[in-house]
XYZ file of C-alpha atoms in Angstrom:
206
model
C 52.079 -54.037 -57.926
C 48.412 -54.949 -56.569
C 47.622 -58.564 -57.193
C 44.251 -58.396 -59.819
C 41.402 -60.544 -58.929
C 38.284 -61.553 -60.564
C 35.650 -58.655 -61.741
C 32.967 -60.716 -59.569
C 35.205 -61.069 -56.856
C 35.844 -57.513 -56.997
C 32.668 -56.161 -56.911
C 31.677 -59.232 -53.952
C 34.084 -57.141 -52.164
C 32.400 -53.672 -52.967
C 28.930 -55.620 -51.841
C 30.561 -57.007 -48.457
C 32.064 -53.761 -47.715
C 28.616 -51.988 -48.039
C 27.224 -54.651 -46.424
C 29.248 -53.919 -42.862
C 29.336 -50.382 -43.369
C 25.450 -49.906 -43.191
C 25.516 -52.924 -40.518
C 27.184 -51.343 -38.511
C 26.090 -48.192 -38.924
C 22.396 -49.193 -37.737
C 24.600 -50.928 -34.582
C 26.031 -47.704 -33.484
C 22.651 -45.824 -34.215
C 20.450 -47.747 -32.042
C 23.400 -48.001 -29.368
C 24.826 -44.823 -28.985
C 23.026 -42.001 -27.086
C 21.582 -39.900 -30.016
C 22.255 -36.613 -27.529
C 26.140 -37.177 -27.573
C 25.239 -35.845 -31.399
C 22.410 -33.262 -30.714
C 24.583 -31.569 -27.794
C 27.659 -31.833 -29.183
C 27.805 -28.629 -31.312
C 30.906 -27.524 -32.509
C 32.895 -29.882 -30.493
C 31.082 -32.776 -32.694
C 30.910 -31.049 -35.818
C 34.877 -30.545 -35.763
C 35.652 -33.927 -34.729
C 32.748 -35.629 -37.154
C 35.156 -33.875 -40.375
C 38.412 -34.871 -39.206
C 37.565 -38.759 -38.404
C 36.047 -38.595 -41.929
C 38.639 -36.695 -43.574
C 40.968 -39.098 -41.701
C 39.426 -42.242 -43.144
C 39.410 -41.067 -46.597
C 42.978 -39.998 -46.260
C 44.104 -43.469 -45.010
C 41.247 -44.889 -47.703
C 42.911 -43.192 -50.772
C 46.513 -42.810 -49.903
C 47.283 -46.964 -48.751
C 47.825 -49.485 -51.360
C 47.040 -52.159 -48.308
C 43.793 -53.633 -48.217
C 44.141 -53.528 -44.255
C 44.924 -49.934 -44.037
C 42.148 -49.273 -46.310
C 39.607 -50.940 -44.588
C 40.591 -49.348 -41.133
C 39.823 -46.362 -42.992
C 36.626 -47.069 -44.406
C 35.408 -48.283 -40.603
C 36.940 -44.763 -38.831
C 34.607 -43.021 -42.054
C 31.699 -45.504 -41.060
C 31.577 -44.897 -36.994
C 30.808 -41.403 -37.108
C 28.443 -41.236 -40.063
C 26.787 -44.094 -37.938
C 26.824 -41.932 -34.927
C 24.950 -39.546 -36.787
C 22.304 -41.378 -38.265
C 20.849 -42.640 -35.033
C 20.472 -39.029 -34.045
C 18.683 -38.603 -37.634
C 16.289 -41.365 -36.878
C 15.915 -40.350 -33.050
C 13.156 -37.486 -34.490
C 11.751 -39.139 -37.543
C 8.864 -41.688 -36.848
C 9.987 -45.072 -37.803
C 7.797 -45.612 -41.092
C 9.488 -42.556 -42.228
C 12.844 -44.034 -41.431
C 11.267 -47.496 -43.485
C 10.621 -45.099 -46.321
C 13.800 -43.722 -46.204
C 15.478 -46.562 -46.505
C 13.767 -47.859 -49.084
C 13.592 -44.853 -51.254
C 17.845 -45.181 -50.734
C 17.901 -48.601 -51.865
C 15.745 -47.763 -54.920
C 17.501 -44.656 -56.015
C 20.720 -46.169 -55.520
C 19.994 -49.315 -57.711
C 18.530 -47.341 -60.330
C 21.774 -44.712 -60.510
C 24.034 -48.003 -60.365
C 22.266 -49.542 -63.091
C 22.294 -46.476 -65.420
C 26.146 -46.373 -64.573
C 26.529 -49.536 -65.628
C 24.397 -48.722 -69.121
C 26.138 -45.271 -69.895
C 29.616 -45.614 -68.167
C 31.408 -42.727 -70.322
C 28.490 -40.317 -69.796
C 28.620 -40.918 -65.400
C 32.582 -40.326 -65.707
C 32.149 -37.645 -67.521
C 30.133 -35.666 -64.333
C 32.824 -36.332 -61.985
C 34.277 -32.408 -62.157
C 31.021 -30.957 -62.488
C 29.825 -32.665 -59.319
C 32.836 -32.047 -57.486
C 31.845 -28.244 -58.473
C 28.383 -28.672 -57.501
C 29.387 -30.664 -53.620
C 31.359 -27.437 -52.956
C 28.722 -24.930 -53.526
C 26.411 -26.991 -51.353
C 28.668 -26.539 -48.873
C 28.760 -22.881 -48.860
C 24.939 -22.599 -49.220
C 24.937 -24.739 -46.449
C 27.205 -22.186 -44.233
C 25.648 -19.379 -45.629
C 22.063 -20.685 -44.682
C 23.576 -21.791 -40.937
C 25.052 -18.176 -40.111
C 22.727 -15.942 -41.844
C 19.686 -17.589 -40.447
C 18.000 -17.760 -43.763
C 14.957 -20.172 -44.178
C 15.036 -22.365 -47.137
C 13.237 -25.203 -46.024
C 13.777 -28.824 -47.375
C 15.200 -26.871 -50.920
C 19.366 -27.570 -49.946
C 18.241 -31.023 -49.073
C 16.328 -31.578 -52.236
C 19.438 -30.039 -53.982
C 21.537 -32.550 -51.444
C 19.426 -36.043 -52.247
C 19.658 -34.786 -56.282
C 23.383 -34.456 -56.228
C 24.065 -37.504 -54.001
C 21.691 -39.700 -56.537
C 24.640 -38.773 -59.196
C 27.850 -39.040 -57.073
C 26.231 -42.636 -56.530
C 26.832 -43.036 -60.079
C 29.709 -41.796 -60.917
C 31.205 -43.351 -58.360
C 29.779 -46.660 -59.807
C 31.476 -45.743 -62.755
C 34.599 -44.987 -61.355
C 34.561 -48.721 -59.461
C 34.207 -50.461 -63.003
C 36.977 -48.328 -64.454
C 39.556 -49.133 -62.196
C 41.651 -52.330 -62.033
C 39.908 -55.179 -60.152
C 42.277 -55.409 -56.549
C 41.106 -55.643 -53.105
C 42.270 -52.540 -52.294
C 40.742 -50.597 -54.926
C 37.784 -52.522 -54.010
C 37.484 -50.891 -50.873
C 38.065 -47.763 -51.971
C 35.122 -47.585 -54.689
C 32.779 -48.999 -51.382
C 33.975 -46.159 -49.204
C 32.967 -43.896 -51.795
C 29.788 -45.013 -52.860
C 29.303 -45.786 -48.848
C 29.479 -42.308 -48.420
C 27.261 -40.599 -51.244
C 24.689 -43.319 -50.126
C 24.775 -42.653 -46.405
C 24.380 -38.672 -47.797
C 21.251 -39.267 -49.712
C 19.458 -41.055 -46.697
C 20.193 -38.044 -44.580
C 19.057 -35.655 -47.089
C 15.746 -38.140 -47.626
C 15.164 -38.623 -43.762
C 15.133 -34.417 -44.037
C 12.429 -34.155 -47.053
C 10.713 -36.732 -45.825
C 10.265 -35.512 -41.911
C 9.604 -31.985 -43.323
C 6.728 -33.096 -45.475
């Protein structure tokens, strides 16, 4: 059994968590070579999913905080990787928009989580549902050569904006431990890392 700590102490955790995650994230953008990303292809792709399916696997399956929080790190480096090949063709005061418009959305979907708890836990199939369809469109789109535009990103930034808070939800429902902790920040890490790609898209294509 999980020692509980402190609500406050928990969610400190969530905060630091974020905190490094999106620190180190910009580290990695503006070190490595954005064309290890752009001429990777396939080779990229694949190994992009596994290191992330990897770290949510360790993430979700370890009941040690240390385990955990390797696994939130090998889901940060490549999700870092790829943002500084996002930013490496977007002009920087779209990048500072970006950013911003990510900070605002995600305080806003964390604060109506907080407000309507029931009604944000209550999406968590539905959106689940709706990530896998994007998916496929996404697939479909890449090997049929259909033009869409910006619409699967719009689509992508809309659905992120809820998995935000649901997984806010989902942080204040479960017990207050260190491990869980880092659990609900690889989570929200990752739906907010999602909707600044999908924004760094609209917002280039505009």
């Amino acid at each position: 059994m999980q020692n509980s700590i402190s609500r406050s102490a928990y969610n400190f955790i969530i905060g630091s968590c974020l905190t490094w995650g999106f620190m180190l994230s910009w580290l990695l953008a503006k070190t490595i070579d954005p064309m290890v990303v752009i001429n990777g292809g396939w080779t990229f792709l694949i190994g992009y999913i596994v290191a992330v399916v990897v770290g949510i696997g360790m993430v979700h399956a370890s009941n040690n905080p240390v385990i955990s929080f390797i696994g939130f790190n090998i889901i940060v480096i490549p999700m870092g990787t790829v943002l500084g090949a996002a930013i490496s063709v977007v002009d920087p005061a779209i990048v500072h928009e970006a950013v911003l418009l990510t900070a605002l959305i995600t305080g806003v979907m964390m604060i109506m989580a907080t407000l309507f708890p029931q009604s944000c836990l209550g999406l968590g199939r539905a959106l689940f549902v709706a990530l896998i369809a994007l998916i496929v469109a996404h697939l479909v789109v890449y090997f049929m050569d259909y033009e869409v535009g910006s619409l699967l990103s719009y689509l992508g930034a809309g659905l992120f904006s809820l998995f935000i808070a649901y997984d806010w939800a989902r942080a204040q429902n479960e017990p207050a431990t260190v491990d869980n902790a880092i659990d609900s920040a690889a989570g929200l890490f990752i739906s907010i890392m999602n909707l600044l790609f999908n924004l760094l898209d609209i917002l280039n294509s505009d």
